[in-house]
Amino acid sequence: MDVDIDPAPSWDGMGSPSRFWERVERGMSRIWDSIKHRAPAQRLLDPSESLEQGPAGSETYILRPEPTRSGRDHMITTSTQSPVMITPLQPRRLDVGMGIAVGMPGERDLMDRYPGRQHPDPLRRPESPYLSVAFSGRFSGSKLEDYGRRRAPRASSSVLPVSITKVDTLRASTALAKSKRRRELGTDLATEGSVKRSRLDFSDSGVAMPSALKVTKQTVTPQRRVTGASALHGRSQDEILADMARHPLFRDKLEMRGLADLWRAYEGCEQRDREYVESIRRAEDTLTRIRAASHIYRMSIEMAHDLSADGSAYLLDEGAYVDIGDDDHDDDYEGAAENAEILKTVENPVQPLSPMLYKAQMRVLKHWARDSTSRQVLVEHRSIPIHGHDLARLRPGKWLNDEVINFYIEVLKDRQSRLGDAAKVKCHFFSTFMYAKLRTPRGYDYTAVQRWTRKIDVFALDRVLIPINIQNSHWALGMVDMVAKTVEYFDSLGFEQPEMTADILQWVVDEAEHKKQITLYTNDWTVIHHGDSVPQQTNTSDCGVFLCKFMDYLSLGKEFNFGAQHMPYFRRRLAHELLVKRVG
Amino acid sequence: MDEKPAKPEGQAKAEGEDKQLNIKVKDSDGNEVQFKIKRTTPMSKLMSAYASRLGVDENTYRFNFDGNRISPSDTPDSLDMEDMDCIDAMVYQQGGH
C-alpha cells in the first residue's frame, strides 16, 4: 500500500470538517469493534465510556510527529511540568490503521500557524511553562530550549498515537529511584529525567510498513513491550487508545488540522484490517463449529453421570447420535434375561425420574446411530417385533407408532404380573387397536372387542387403560377406574373428547351386561376430562411418549411428576426398556 | 389361500385335527376375507395370502386375534382358534401431536 501523505492537508474532497468527523467516528468505532473481535479475551474500554473515567493523573493525547519549520525534527509538546511518560500506544497497530492521530506542533509553530488565535487548549497557553517532547524515532523529552539540540534521525510522517501520562509519583521519588527507573527503561533520558523515552518497534509486527508510513526502526529491548503508561495503570494499550479517541482534546487537535492525508491512510489501512478481521472471524467460526460438535459428542458420552432431577440435564440434542462404533457393549438383547447388567435401565427403578445408567444410554445411542429405516428385528415380545425403524421413532422429534406403544404395553403387563399381589393398582392394558375396533368408521361396535376380554374380568381390576389413536396423528389415553367409577381422559395436548369417553363408558356398560349380566347405570359414573391439568407436551411429536408415561404412572398409582422437559430422557429410557423387555 | 389336504385317505386322526378351519380376516373398515387353513399351518401363510390378495406389502398389517398380536409362526392350534374365528388386520398407527 502506498499512501502519499500530503504535507499540506486540506479539506478538499472531505466535505466539511464536521462531515469528516462523522466519518472518522464511524471508522474508529469499526476499528474498536474489530479489535474486540480479534482479542476477545482482553477487555476493551467501551467507546461509549468516556475518558473521564480514565486513569487518574494521566493526560492522553494523540501525537503526530510533525516536521518543524526547520525540517529537522518532530515535536510534541505538553504544558505540564510534572514528569511525564510518553508511551506509544499502538505501535503494532500502525499497520492496521489504528494510527489515526495528529500531533501537536511545537508551541511556537502552533502559534505561528494560527496567528491571533488563542490556543484551543487552555493548558497550552504560551504563558504556561511547557515541556516539549521531540519525536525522533524514539521518544525523548526535552525542554523546548533543548529541542534544537536534539535532532531527529529522519523525518517521518507516520501517524502514531501516543499517550502522555503524568507520573505524579515520580515527582516525589528520589534521585535513586529515578536512576533506577532509567536503568529499567533503558532509556536515553531527556533533561532532568522527567520524560521517559518509550519504545517503538515495528520490526516484529510481521507487516511491511508502507514506505510513506515508515518509521525509523528503533533499538528496543523486546521484553519491554508493555510500556510504562499501560504497565503503570494496569490498562491495556487498546484501552488507553480507546480513551484517547474519546477525548475532546483529541478532536480539537484533529480539527486544527486538515486530515485528508490521514484519512486516506486510514482508509487504506482499514480495508486491510477488515480483510484480516474477516479471515480471523471465519477461522473462529470453523473452530466454534468444531468445538460444538465435539461438545455434543462428549455430552452424549458423559451425560449419563450427571443427570439431575430438574430436567435440564435430560435434554439431548438431536445431533448427538454419533456412531460410537462396535465396542464392548453387548447388544444381544435376546439373551438379556441372563444378563442382569443389561436388564438394568436406571439406577433406582423406584424413582420414576431416576437417572439412566451410562451403559444403558450408550446402548440406546448406539442403536439410534444406526440406519433409522432398518427392517431388522431388534427384539420381539409376545409376537410384537421392534424393528430398527420402530426404535428410531423414539428419537427426539419422531412420532411413536403402534408397535412401540403396544410393545411397551406388553412390558407394562409383565411388570404387573411381576408385582402380582404387591401391585398397588391392578390394571388391564388394551392395545392401541382396541379403541380402533370399538369405534370404527361405521360406528360403535362392542362385538368387535367382545372376545378381547374373554379371559379377563375387568370388573375385578382397579383400572383399565385404553390407549387411543386419533386420526393417525395423536395419541391419548382413556382410563376406566372401576373403583372410583370414573371414565377419565388424559391428553398431552389438553384436548377433550366427549365422544370417546362416551364410547368407553358404553363399553363398560356393554361389558358388564355381556360378562356379568349386570345393568350399569351411567348416572353412577363420572366422566373426567383432565384437560391441561396433566403434563402437557410443548412440541408436535411427544404425545406418544406422554401416553406411555401416563400408562406407566397410572398403572403404578403414582402422581405425575414429569413434564415436557423430561421427554428426551423418557425417549431414551423407553428405548432401553423395549430393548431389554423390562420396565422398572 | 386354500390349503388342500394332502393326507392319504383313511389315515386315523383325532377328530378335527386334520380338519380345515375357516378363518375370517377383517380389516379396520369391516371388510372380511375368509380363508381355509389347517390347524398346524403357520399363520405366515395366511398373512402373506391376505396381503397378496389385497395387493399390499406383507408388513402393512398387524394381525391380531382377540386383541393379541399374531406371530407368523403361530398356528391355529397354538392360538386356540376355532372355526369361523375372526382375525383383525390392523394398519399401523402413529401420532405425535
Coordinates of N, CA and C in Angstrom, one line a residue, chain B:
Chain B
M1 N -56.0 -68.0 0.9 CA -55.3 -69.1 0.3 C -56.0 -70.4 0.8
D2 N -56.3 -71.2 0.0 CA -56.9 -72.5 0.4 C -55.8 -73.6 0.5
E3 N -55.8 -74.1 1.7 CA -54.8 -75.2 1.9 C -55.6 -76.6 1.6
K4 N -55.0 -77.2 0.6 CA -55.6 -78.5 0.2 C -55.1 -79.6 1.1
P5 N -55.9 -80.4 1.6 CA -55.4 -81.5 2.4 C -54.7 -82.5 1.6
A6 N -53.5 -82.9 2.0 CA -52.6 -83.7 1.2 C -52.5 -85.1 1.9
K7 N -53.4 -85.4 2.8 CA -53.2 -86.6 3.6 C -53.9 -87.7 2.9
P8 N -53.3 -88.9 3.0 CA -54.0 -90.1 2.4 C -55.3 -90.4 3.1
E9 N -56.2 -90.9 2.2 CA -57.5 -91.3 2.8 C -57.4 -92.4 3.8
G10 N -58.2 -92.4 4.8 CA -58.3 -93.4 5.7 C -57.3 -93.4 6.8
Q11 N -56.5 -92.4 6.8 CA -55.5 -92.3 7.9 C -56.2 -91.9 9.2
A12 N -56.0 -92.6 10.3 CA -56.7 -92.3 11.5 C -56.1 -91.1 12.2
K13 N -57.0 -90.2 12.5 CA -56.6 -88.9 13.1 C -57.6 -88.6 14.2
A14 N -57.2 -87.9 15.2 CA -58.1 -87.5 16.2 C -59.1 -86.5 15.5
E15 N -60.2 -86.5 16.0 CA -61.3 -85.7 15.4 C -60.9 -84.2 15.3
G16 N -61.0 -83.7 14.2 CA -60.8 -82.2 14.0 C -59.3 -81.9 13.7
E17 N -58.4 -82.8 14.0 CA -57.0 -82.5 13.9 C -56.6 -82.1 12.4
D18 N -57.1 -82.9 11.5 CA -56.8 -82.6 10.1 C -57.9 -81.8 9.4
K19 N -58.8 -81.4 10.2 CA -59.9 -80.6 9.6 C -59.4 -79.2 9.3
Q20 N -59.8 -78.6 8.3 CA -59.5 -77.2 8.0 C -60.4 -76.3 8.7
L21 N -59.9 -75.2 9.1 CA -60.6 -74.2 9.8 C -61.0 -73.1 8.8
N22 N -62.1 -72.5 9.0 CA -62.4 -71.3 8.2 C -62.1 -70.1 9.1
I23 N -61.2 -69.3 8.7 CA -60.7 -68.2 9.5 C -61.1 -66.9 8.7
K24 N -61.7 -66.0 9.3 CA -62.0 -64.7 8.7 C -60.9 -63.7 9.0
V25 N -60.6 -62.9 8.1 CA -59.7 -61.7 8.4 C -60.5 -60.5 8.1
K26 N -60.6 -59.6 9.1 CA -61.4 -58.4 9.0 C -60.5 -57.2 9.1
D27 N -60.6 -56.3 8.2 CA -59.8 -55.1 8.3 C -60.5 -54.1 9.1
S28 N -59.9 -52.9 9.3 CA -60.5 -51.9 10.2 C -61.7 -51.3 9.6
D29 N -62.0 -51.5 8.3 CA -63.2 -50.9 7.7 C -64.3 -52.0 7.8
G30 N -64.0 -53.2 8.3 CA -65.1 -54.2 8.4 C -65.1 -55.1 7.3
N31 N -64.3 -55.0 6.3 CA -64.3 -55.9 5.1 C -63.7 -57.3 5.6
E32 N -64.3 -58.3 5.2 CA -63.9 -59.6 5.6 C -63.4 -60.5 4.4
V33 N -62.3 -61.2 4.6 CA -61.9 -62.2 3.7 C -61.8 -63.5 4.4
Q34 N -62.3 -64.6 3.8 CA -62.3 -65.8 4.5 C -61.2 -66.8 4.0
F35 N -60.6 -67.5 4.9 CA -59.5 -68.4 4.5 C -59.8 -69.8 5.1
K36 N -59.3 -70.8 4.4 CA -59.3 -72.1 5.0 C -57.9 -72.4 5.3
I37 N -57.7 -72.9 6.5 CA -56.3 -73.2 6.9 C -56.3 -74.4 7.9
K38 N -55.3 -75.2 7.7 CA -55.1 -76.3 8.6 C -54.7 -75.9 10.0
R39 N -55.0 -76.7 11.0 CA -54.7 -76.3 12.3 C -53.2 -76.1 12.6
T40 N -52.4 -76.8 11.8 CA -50.9 -76.8 12.0 C -50.2 -75.9 11.0
T41 N -50.9 -75.2 10.2 CA -50.2 -74.4 9.2 C -49.8 -73.0 9.9
P42 N -48.6 -72.6 9.7 CA -48.2 -71.3 10.3 C -49.0 -70.2 9.7
M43 N -49.3 -69.2 10.6 CA -50.1 -68.1 10.2 C -49.4 -67.2 9.1
S44 N -48.1 -67.4 9.0 CA -47.4 -66.6 7.9 C -48.0 -66.8 6.6
K45 N -48.5 -68.0 6.3 CA -49.1 -68.3 5.0 C -50.4 -67.5 4.8
L46 N -51.2 -67.4 5.9 CA -52.4 -66.7 5.8 C -52.1 -65.2 5.7
M47 N -51.1 -64.7 6.4 CA -50.8 -63.3 6.3 C -50.3 -62.9 4.9
S48 N -49.4 -63.7 4.3 CA -48.9 -63.3 3.0 C -50.0 -63.5 2.0
A49 N -50.9 -64.5 2.2 CA -52.0 -64.7 1.2 C -53.0 -63.5 1.3
Y50 N -53.2 -63.0 2.5 CA -54.1 -61.8 2.7 C -53.5 -60.6 2.0
A51 N -52.2 -60.4 2.3 CA -51.5 -59.2 1.7 C -51.5 -59.3 0.2
S52 N -51.3 -60.5 -0.3 CA -51.2 -60.5 -1.8 C -52.6 -60.4 -2.4
R53 N -53.6 -60.9 -1.7 CA -55.0 -60.7 -2.1 C -55.3 -59.2 -2.2
L54 N -54.8 -58.5 -1.3 CA -55.1 -57.0 -1.3 C -54.1 -56.2 -2.0
G55 N -53.0 -57.0 -2.5 CA -52.0 -56.3 -3.3 C -51.2 -55.3 -2.5
V56 N -50.9 -55.6 -1.3 CA -50.1 -54.7 -0.5 C -48.9 -55.4 0.1
D57 N -48.0 -54.7 0.7 CA -46.8 -55.2 1.2 C -47.2 -56.1 2.5
E58 N -46.4 -57.1 2.7 CA -46.7 -58.0 3.8 C -46.6 -57.4 5.1
N59 N -45.9 -56.3 5.2 CA -45.7 -55.7 6.5 C -46.8 -54.6 6.8
T60 N -47.7 -54.5 5.9 CA -48.7 -53.5 6.0 C -49.6 -53.7 7.2
Y61 N -50.0 -54.9 7.5 CA -51.0 -55.2 8.5 C -50.3 -55.8 9.8
R62 N -50.9 -55.5 10.9 CA -50.6 -56.2 12.1 C -51.9 -57.1 12.4
F63 N -51.7 -58.4 12.5 CA -52.8 -59.3 12.7 C -53.0 -59.6 14.1
N64 N -54.2 -59.4 14.6 CA -54.5 -59.6 16.0 C -55.6 -60.6 16.1
F65 N -55.5 -61.4 17.1 CA -56.5 -62.3 17.4 C -57.0 -62.1 18.9
D66 N -58.2 -61.7 19.0 CA -58.7 -61.3 20.3 C -57.8 -60.3 21.1
G67 N -57.3 -59.4 20.3 CA -56.5 -58.3 20.9 C -55.1 -58.6 21.1
N68 N -54.7 -59.9 20.7 CA -53.3 -60.2 20.9 C -52.7 -60.4 19.5
R69 N -51.4 -59.9 19.4 CA -50.7 -60.0 18.2 C -50.4 -61.4 17.8
I70 N -50.6 -61.6 16.5 CA -50.3 -63.0 15.9 C -48.9 -62.9 15.3
S71 N -48.1 -63.9 15.7 CA -46.8 -64.1 15.1 C -46.9 -64.9 13.9
P72 N -46.0 -64.7 12.9 CA -46.0 -65.6 11.7 C -45.9 -67.0 12.0
S73 N -45.2 -67.4 13.1 CA -45.0 -68.8 13.4 C -46.2 -69.4 14.2
D74 N -47.1 -68.6 14.6 CA -48.3 -69.1 15.3 C -49.1 -70.0 14.3
T75 N -49.8 -71.0 14.9 CA -50.7 -71.8 14.1 C -52.1 -71.7 14.8
P76 N -53.1 -72.0 14.1 CA -54.4 -72.0 14.7 C -54.5 -72.8 16.0
D77 N -53.7 -73.9 16.0 CA -53.6 -74.7 17.2 C -53.0 -73.9 18.4
S78 N -51.9 -73.2 18.1 CA -51.2 -72.5 19.2 C -52.0 -71.3 19.6
L79 N -52.9 -70.8 18.7 CA -53.7 -69.7 19.1 C -55.1 -70.2 19.7
D80 N -55.3 -71.5 19.7 CA -56.5 -72.0 20.2 C -57.7 -71.5 19.4
M81 N -57.6 -71.5 18.1 CA -58.6 -71.0 17.3 C -59.7 -72.0 17.0
E82 N -60.9 -71.5 16.7 CA -62.0 -72.3 16.4 C -62.5 -71.9 15.0
D83 N -63.3 -72.8 14.5 CA -63.9 -72.5 13.1 C -64.6 -71.2 13.1
M84 N -64.4 -70.4 12.1 CA -65.1 -69.1 11.9 C -64.6 -68.0 12.9
D85 N -63.5 -68.3 13.4 CA -62.9 -67.2 14.2 C -62.5 -66.1 13.3
C86 N -62.3 -64.9 14.0 CA -62.0 -63.8 13.2 C -60.7 -63.1 13.6
I87 N -59.9 -62.8 12.6 CA -58.6 -62.2 12.9 C -58.8 -60.7 12.5
D88 N -58.2 -59.8 13.2 CA -58.2 -58.4 12.9 C -56.9 -58.0 12.2
A89 N -57.1 -57.5 11.0 CA -56.0 -56.9 10.3 C -55.9 -55.4 10.5
M90 N -55.0 -55.0 11.3 CA -54.9 -53.6 11.6 C -53.8 -52.9 10.9
V91 N -54.1 -51.7 10.4 CA -53.0 -50.9 9.8 C -52.2 -50.2 10.9
Y92 N -51.1 -49.7 10.5 CA -50.2 -49.1 11.5 C -50.9 -47.8 12.0
Q93 N -50.5 -47.4 13.2 CA -51.0 -46.2 13.7 C -49.8 -45.4 14.1
Q94 N -49.9 -44.1 14.1 CA -48.8 -43.2 14.6 C -49.5 -41.9 15.1
G95 N -48.7 -41.2 15.8 CA -49.2 -39.9 16.4 C -48.1 -39.1 17.0
G96 N -48.3 -37.9 16.9 CA -47.3 -37.0 17.5 C -47.9 -35.8 18.2
H97 N -48.9 -35.3 17.6 CA -49.5 -34.1 18.2 C -51.0 -34.1 18.3

